[in-house]
XYZ file of C-alpha atoms in Angstrom:
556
model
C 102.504 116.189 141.858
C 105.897 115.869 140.071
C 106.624 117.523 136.685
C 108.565 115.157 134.496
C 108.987 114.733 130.678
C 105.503 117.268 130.154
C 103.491 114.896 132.227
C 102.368 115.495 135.474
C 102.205 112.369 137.675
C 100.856 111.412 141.409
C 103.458 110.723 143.657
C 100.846 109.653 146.664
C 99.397 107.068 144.688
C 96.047 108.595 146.235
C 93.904 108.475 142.578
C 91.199 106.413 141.839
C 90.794 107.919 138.417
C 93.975 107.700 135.757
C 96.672 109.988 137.051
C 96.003 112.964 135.121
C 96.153 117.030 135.903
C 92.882 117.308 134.587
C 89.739 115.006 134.437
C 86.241 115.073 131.572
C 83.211 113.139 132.372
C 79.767 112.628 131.303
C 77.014 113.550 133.606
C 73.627 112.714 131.661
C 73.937 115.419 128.371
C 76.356 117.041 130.703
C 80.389 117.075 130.512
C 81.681 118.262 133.686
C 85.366 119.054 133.973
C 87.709 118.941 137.152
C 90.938 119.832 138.004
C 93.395 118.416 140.860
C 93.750 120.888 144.094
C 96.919 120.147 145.673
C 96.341 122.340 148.423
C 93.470 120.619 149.299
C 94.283 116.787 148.134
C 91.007 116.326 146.190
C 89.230 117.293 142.611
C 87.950 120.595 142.270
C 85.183 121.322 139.540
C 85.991 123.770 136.881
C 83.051 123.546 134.219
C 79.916 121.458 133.646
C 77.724 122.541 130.422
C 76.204 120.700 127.917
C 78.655 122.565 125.337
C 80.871 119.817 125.509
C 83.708 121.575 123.221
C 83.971 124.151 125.979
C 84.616 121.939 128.943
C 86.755 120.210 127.562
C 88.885 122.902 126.244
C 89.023 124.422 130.219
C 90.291 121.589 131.454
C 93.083 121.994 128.488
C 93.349 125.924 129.220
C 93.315 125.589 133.450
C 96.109 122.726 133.314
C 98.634 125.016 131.276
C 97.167 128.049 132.841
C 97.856 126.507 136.388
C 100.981 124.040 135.468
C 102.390 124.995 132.142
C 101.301 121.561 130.898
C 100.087 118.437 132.157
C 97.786 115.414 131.412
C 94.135 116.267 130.289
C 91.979 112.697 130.404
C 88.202 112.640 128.973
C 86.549 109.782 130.073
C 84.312 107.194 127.801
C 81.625 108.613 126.648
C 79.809 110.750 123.271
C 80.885 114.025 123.162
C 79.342 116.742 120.747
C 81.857 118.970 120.033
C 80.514 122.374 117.992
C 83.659 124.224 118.147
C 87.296 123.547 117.832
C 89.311 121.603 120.836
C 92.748 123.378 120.785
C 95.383 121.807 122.836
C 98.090 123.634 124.496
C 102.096 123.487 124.403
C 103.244 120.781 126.934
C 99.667 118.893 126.914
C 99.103 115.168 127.327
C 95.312 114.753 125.751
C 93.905 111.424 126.238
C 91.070 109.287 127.372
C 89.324 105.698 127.130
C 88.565 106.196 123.612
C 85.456 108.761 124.328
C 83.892 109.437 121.049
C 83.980 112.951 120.220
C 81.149 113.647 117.410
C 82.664 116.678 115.776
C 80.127 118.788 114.094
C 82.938 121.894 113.534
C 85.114 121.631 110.531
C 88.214 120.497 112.646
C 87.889 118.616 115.626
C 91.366 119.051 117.381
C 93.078 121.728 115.777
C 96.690 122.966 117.557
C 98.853 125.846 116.170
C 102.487 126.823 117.017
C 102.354 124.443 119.693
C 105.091 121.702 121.243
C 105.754 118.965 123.371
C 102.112 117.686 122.804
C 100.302 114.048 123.014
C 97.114 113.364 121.294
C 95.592 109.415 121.784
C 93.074 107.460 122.570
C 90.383 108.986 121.242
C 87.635 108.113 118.320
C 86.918 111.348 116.653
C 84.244 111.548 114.471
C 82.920 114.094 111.900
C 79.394 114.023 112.610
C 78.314 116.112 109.357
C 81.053 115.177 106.475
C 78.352 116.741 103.927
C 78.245 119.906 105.457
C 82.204 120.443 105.684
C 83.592 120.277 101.856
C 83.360 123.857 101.540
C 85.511 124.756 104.075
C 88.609 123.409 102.485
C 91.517 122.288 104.694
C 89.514 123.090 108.069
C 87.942 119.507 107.969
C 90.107 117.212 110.101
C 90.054 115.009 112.209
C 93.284 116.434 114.314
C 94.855 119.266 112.392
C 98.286 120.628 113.868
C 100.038 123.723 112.133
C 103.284 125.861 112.393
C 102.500 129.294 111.427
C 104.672 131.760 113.604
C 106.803 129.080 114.952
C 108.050 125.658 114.418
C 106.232 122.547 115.987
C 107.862 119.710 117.565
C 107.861 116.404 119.441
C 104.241 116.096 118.213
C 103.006 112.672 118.921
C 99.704 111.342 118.042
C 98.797 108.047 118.974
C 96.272 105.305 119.127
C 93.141 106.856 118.003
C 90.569 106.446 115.796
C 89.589 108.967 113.235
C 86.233 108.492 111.003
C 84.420 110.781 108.240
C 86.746 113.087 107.963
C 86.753 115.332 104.825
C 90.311 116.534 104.439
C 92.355 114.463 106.176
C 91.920 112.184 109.274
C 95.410 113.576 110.741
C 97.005 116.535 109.469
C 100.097 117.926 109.747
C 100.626 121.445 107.965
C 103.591 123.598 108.327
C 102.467 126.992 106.674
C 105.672 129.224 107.888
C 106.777 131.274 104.693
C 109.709 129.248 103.274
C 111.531 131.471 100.887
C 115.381 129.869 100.856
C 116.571 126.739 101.647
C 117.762 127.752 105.227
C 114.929 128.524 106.787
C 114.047 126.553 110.106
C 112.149 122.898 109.452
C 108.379 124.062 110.613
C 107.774 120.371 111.663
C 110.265 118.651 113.928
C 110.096 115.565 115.617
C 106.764 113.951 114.676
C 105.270 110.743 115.719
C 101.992 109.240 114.437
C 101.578 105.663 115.511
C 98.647 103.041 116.133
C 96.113 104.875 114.737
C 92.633 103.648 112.943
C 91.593 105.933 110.465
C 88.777 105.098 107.973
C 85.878 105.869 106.417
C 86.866 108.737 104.462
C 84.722 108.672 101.486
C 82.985 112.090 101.622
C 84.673 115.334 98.699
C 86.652 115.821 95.951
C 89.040 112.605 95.168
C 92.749 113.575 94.751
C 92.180 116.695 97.143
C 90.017 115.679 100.303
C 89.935 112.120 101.475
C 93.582 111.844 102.961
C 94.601 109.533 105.816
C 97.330 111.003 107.050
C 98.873 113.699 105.891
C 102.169 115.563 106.740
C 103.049 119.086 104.319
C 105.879 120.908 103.632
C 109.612 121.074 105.536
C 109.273 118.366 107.933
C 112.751 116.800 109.999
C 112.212 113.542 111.872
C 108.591 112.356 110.754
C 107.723 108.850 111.920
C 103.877 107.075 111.044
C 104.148 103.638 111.979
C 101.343 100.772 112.719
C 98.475 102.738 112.037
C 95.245 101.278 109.853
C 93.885 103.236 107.470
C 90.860 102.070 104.951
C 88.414 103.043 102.731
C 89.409 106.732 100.982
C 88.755 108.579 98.354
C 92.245 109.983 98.196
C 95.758 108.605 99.759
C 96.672 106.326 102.387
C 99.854 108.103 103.493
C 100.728 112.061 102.214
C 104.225 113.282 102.646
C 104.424 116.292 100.440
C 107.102 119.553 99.904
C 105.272 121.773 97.819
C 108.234 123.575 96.471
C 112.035 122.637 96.077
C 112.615 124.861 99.940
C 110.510 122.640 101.102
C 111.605 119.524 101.598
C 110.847 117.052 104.438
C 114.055 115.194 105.695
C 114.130 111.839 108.291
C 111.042 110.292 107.247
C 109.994 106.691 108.369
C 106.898 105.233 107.174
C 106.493 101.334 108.767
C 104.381 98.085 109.458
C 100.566 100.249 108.454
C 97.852 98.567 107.202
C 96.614 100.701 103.792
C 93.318 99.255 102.308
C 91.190 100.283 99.571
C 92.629 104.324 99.032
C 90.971 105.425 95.987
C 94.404 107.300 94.949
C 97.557 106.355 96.446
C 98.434 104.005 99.079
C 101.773 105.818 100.327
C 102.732 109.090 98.249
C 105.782 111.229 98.879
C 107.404 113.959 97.579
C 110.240 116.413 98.161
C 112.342 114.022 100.586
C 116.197 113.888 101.924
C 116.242 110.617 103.260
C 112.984 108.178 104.072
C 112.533 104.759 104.213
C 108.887 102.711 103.663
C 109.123 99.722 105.526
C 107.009 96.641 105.614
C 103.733 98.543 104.687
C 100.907 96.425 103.644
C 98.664 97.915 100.876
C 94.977 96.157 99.843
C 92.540 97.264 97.159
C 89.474 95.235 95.758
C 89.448 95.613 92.265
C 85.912 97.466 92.185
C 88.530 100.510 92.875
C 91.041 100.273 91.146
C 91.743 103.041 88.578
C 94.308 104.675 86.591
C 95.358 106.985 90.041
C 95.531 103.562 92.694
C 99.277 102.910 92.620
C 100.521 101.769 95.485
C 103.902 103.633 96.674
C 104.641 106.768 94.658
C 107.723 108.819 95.076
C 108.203 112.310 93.299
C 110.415 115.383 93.617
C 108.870 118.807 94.430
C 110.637 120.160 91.551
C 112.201 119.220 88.179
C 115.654 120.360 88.568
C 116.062 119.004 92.554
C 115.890 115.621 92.750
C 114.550 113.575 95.858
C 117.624 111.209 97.243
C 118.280 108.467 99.771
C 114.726 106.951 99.502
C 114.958 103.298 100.571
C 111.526 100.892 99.686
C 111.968 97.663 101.560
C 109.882 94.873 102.552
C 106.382 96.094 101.599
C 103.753 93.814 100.099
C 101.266 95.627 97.321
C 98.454 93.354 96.145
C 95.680 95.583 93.719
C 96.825 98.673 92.016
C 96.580 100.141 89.222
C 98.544 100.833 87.085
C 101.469 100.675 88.838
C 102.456 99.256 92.179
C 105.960 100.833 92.958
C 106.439 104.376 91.163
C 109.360 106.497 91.224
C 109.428 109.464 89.548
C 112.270 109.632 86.446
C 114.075 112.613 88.718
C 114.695 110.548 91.819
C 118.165 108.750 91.791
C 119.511 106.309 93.999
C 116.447 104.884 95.356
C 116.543 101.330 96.690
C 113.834 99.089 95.999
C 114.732 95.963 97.777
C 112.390 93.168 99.482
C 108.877 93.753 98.139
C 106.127 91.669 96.871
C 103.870 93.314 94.296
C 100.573 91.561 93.009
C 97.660 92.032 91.287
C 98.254 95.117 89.038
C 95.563 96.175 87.028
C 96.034 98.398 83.532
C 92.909 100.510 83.020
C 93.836 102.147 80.471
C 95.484 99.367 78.943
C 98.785 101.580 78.612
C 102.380 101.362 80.439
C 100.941 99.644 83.664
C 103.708 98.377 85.417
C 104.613 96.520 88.872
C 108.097 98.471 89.561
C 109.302 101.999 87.735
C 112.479 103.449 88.648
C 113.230 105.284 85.274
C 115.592 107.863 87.520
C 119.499 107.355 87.781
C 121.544 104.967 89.846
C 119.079 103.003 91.469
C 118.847 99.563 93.152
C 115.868 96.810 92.461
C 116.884 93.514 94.434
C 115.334 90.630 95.647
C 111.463 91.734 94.777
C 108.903 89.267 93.895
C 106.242 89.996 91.407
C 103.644 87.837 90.689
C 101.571 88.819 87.803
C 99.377 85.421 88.038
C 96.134 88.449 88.144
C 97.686 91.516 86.329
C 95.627 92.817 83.981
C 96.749 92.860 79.748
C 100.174 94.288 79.063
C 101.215 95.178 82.912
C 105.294 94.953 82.828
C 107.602 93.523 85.616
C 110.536 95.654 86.435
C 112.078 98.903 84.479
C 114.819 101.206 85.223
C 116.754 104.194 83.925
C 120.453 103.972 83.381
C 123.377 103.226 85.265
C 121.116 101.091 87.841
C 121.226 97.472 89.237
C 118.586 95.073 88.608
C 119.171 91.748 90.978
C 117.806 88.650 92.314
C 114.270 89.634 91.647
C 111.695 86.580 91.494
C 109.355 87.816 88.422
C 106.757 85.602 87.162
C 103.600 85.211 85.224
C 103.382 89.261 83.743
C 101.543 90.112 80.691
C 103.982 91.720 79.085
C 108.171 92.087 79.442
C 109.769 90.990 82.698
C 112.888 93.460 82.626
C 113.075 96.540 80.480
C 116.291 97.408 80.634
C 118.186 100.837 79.826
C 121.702 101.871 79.199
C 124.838 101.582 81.406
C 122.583 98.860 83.768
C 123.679 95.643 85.539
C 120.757 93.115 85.025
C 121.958 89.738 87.246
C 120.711 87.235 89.471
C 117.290 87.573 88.379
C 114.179 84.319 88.335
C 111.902 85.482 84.930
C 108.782 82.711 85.126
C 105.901 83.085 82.540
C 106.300 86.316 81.045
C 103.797 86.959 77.585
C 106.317 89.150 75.638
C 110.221 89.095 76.419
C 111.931 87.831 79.344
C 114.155 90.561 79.361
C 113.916 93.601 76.376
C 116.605 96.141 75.577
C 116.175 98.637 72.689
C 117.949 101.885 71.927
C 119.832 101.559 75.130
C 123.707 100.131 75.236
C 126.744 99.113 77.700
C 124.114 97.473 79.988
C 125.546 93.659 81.029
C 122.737 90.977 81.316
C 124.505 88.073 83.607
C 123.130 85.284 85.305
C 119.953 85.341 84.543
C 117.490 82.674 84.267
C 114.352 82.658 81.605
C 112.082 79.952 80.874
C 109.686 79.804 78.152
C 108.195 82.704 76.600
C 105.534 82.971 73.409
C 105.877 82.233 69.629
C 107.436 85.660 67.965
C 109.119 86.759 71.837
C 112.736 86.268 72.836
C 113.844 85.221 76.065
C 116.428 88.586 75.762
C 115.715 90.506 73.009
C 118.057 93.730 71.935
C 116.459 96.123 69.763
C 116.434 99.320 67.754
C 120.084 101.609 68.338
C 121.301 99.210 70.958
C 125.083 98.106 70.964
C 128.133 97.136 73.045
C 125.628 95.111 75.419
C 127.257 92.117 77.153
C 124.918 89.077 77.380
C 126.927 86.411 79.521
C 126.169 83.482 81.190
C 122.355 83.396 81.255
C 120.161 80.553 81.623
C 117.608 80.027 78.051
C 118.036 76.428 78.028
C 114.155 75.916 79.096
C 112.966 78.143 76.183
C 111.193 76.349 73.862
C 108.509 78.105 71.957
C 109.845 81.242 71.269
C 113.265 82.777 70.366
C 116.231 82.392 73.262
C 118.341 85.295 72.506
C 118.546 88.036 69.465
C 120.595 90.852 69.068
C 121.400 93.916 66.771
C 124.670 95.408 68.031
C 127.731 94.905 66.065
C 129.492 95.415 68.928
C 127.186 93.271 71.301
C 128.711 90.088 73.243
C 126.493 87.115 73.741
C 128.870 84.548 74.887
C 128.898 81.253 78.090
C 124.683 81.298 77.657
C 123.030 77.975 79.028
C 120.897 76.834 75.779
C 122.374 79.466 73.524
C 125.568 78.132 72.285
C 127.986 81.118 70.779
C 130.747 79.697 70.895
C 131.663 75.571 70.241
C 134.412 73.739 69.141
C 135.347 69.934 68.330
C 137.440 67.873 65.867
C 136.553 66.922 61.738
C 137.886 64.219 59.879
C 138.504 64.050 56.046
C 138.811 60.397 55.577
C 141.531 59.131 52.489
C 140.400 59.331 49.018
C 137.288 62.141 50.413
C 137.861 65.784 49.549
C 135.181 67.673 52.174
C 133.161 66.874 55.450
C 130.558 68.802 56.852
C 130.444 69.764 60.748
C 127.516 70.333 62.169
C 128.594 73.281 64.572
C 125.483 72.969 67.143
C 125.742 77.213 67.299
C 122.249 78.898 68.446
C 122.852 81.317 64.428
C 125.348 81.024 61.849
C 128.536 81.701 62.786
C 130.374 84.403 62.379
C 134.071 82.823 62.601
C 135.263 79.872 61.413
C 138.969 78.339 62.596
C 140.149 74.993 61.461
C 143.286 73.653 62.155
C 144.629 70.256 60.194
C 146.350 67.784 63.242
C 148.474 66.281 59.836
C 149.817 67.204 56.591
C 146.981 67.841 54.402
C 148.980 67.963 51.141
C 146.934 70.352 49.456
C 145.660 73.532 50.136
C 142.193 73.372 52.543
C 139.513 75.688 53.141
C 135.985 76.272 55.233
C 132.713 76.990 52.730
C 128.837 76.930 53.065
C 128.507 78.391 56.311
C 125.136 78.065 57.729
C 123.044 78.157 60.899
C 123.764 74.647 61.555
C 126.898 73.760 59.784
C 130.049 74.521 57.815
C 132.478 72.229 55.519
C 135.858 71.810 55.379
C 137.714 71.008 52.161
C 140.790 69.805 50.886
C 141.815 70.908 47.037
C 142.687 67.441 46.702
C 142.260 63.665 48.026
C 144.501 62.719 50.566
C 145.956 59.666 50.631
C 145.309 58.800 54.312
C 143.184 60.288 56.792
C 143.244 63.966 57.955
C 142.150 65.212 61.293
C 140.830 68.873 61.779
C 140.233 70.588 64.774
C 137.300 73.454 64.752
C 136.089 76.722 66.628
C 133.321 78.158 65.500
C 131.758 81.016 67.209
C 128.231 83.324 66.652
């Protein structure tokens, strides 16, 4: 045997079974483990009992006890475990997916321990019913840090069933006073697992996929399926401000039908949620199914660096994309949302970033099956709103607040206002394009205390039914908008013997300024009257004898 990496390995090539330190195997209701003899070049028995737990768990204890770690493998098989399995530092745990009917309130449960692989196995909790009193000790796999950190945990390729807490948990419960304590989880890997069935407790406490809590550096869940909770999907939660998780990657899982949240997170220095795909049926959807959710642990310190790209949402309710008001400089860049619902028929919404300096680019949101009122996009101030695709909501596209740049952005179908902006200022709306929106709506509408907005150079030309553009601001510039002229200029003439003509300015409102300029001598004094939303005349005190040519600029 050679000791390499924590994994013991044959160097004789002599095995018929998988090279392992330790073997499990089913003899009729027996389990019967053995262990490798080197001396002698051959398996040597160890246990064989119908308490399955308990063989199982020598095989883990002789292999460290004998090697200091090494490869445990249980072959297929039903295993009835009645008492915890609790893996050792430096253990490899594995099998051929045997099927371990856990009838204890954890199945694999691992404390202060490191350098440790859990996969291929199908764990299954054989009496869900009988395990909601017992509070966080129902798991599928349960791994905690209580006297000292855990690391290079990884946990792969299994499936988990009927769990009541959570299929895979990771806790760290080291007191974590100040901010400079050691992370309790390091180094985490939880990949390619099936977890499902989790139906069985109380919703928004038991019911958890996967779970990782409190102080976490280097986290990584990636390609796992989980379906069919009562609570979340994903769990990455701090607990306090000390306890914030750091390094976090969350990538390519399948997340269908989670009663509450499909990825939730909260506390976090730096995590990205990647190309996630999140399901619910309708039947499910409530007020509590949104589909990413991002929070701080505390008020006064803020999550940063959280990047949301590429993930596709389709059913939630009532928001798909959530970020709390007091994380800044998220990016939300990539995503296709669908399909939000509004339960409560209040604020539903397909992408909320109300916090600080934050990015929303190149999303598409198709609100073709929203329920009523359910609003595209809105974000807090000094953030950038660009080249998003939004089409077919029941209510606004963009709601825009102050110091933002809205550009770029596709608005399609949208029952209210393309883009709405009230008692928020200095925000520039560029390049936008709008097509139609309802009788009484405004393709971008500024409201209430709102000033020194810049609309330029938007697209309004396909609006026909409702309004194109209105504004309150005296200091507001709408100016260069396809369809919304502001600004237009041209040439007048008062033919000889005529005192007046009338121009008919083509200006989206009544102008504000009038300039005319005579090309010739007018002989008299002239002058620009009855200014209204379609025209203006010039006149000339009296007749001239020949014609006179004017040039105009008229602008709103």
């Amino acid at each position: 045997m050679v000791y390499e990496d924590f994994i013991w390995w044959d160097d004789r090539g002599k095995y018929t079974s998988p090279v392992a330190s330790a073997i499990v195997y089913k003899e009729g209701d027996y389990a019967v483990a053995k262990v490798w003899n080197e001396q002698w070049g051959r398996w040597s028995r160890i246990a064989k009992s119908t308490d399955h737990a308990s063989v199982i768990q020598s095989a883990i204890d002789e292999v460290y006890n004998r090697y200091g770690g090494g490869k445990v493998f249980i072959s297929e098989g039903e295993y009835t475990i009645n008492t915890e399995i609790t893996p050792k530092s430096n253990i490899i745990l594995t099998g051929d997916k045997p099927t371990l009917k856990h009838y204890s309130g954890n199945c694999i449960h691992g404390i202060d321990i490191s350098n440790v692989v859990i996969s291929n196995l199908k764990i299954v909790d054989a009496a869900p019913d009988q395990h909601t009193e017992l509070g966080g000790l129902t798991n599928g796999i349960l791994i905690e840090s209580i006297d000292t950190p855990v690391e290079n945990i990884m946990i792969l390729n299994n499936e988990v069933a009927h769990s009541v807490r959570e299929g895979i948990h990771l806790n760290n419960v080291l007191s974590k006073s100040s901010a400079t304590d050691n992370y309790g989880l390091k180094n985490i890997i939880i990949a390619g697992n099936y977890i499902h069935d989790l139906t069985t407790g109380t919703i928004g406490t038991d019911g958890n996929g996967i779970g990782v809590h409190r102080k976490s550096d280097g986290v990584i869940i990636e390609n796992n399926i989980i379906e069919n909770t009562i609570s979340t999907g994903i769990l990455v939660g701090s607990g306090s401000e000390f306890n914030y998780n750091k390094n976090v990657y969350i990538g390519r899982n399948i997340i269908r039908n989670t009663k509450r949240y499909g990825i939730d997170l909260s506390g976090l220095y730096g995590a990205i949620i990647h190309s996630n795909y999140i399901y619910n049926d309708d039947s499910i959807i409530d007020e509590n199914t949104y589909g990413i959710l991002v929070e701080s642990a505390t008020t006064t310190k803020p999550s940063y660096h959280v990047n949301i790209v590429e993930n596709v949402i389709d059913g939630a309710g009532p928001y798909a994309i959530y970020v709390y008001s007091n994380v800044n400089g998220v990016v939300v860049s990539h995503n296709k949302t669908m399909r939000v619902l509004n339960p409560t028929e209040i604020g539903a919404r397909h992408i909320v970033a109300p916090g600080q300096n934050n990015i929303i680019t190149h999303n598409e949101i198709d609100g073709s099956n929203d329920g009523s009122l359910v609003l595209g996009i809105l974000a807090g101030d000094y953030s950038i709103i660009a080249n998003n695709i939004i089409k077919n909501t029941t209510y606004n596209g963009i709601e825009v607040f102050s110091h933002c740049r809205v550009y770029g952005n596709y608005i399609s179908g949208c029952q209210r206002y393309g883009i709405h902006i009230v008692d928020h200022s200095y925000s520039i709306i560029y390049g936008n394009f709008i097509d139609d929106v309802p009788a009484d709506f405004y393709g971008i509408f500024e409201g209430g205390t709102s000033d020194y907005n810049i609309i330029e150079n938007n697209d309004v030309s396909q609006i026909t039914t409702g309004g194109k553009i209105k504004t309150v601001g005296a200091n507001t510039i709408v100016r260069r908008n396809i369809g919304y002229l502001t600004e237009n200029s041209g040439t007048a003439t008062i033919t000889a013997g005529n005192t007046s003509v009338t121009v008919n300015h083509g200006l989206a409102s009544t102008p504000s300024k009038v300039l005319v300029t005579p090309l010739s001598d007018p002989g008299d004094r002239y002058y620009v009257t009855n200014i209204t939303d379609t025209s203006f005349d010039i006149v000339i005190a009296t007749a001239p004898s020949a014609d006179v040519i004017f040039s105009w600029y008229a602008e709103v």
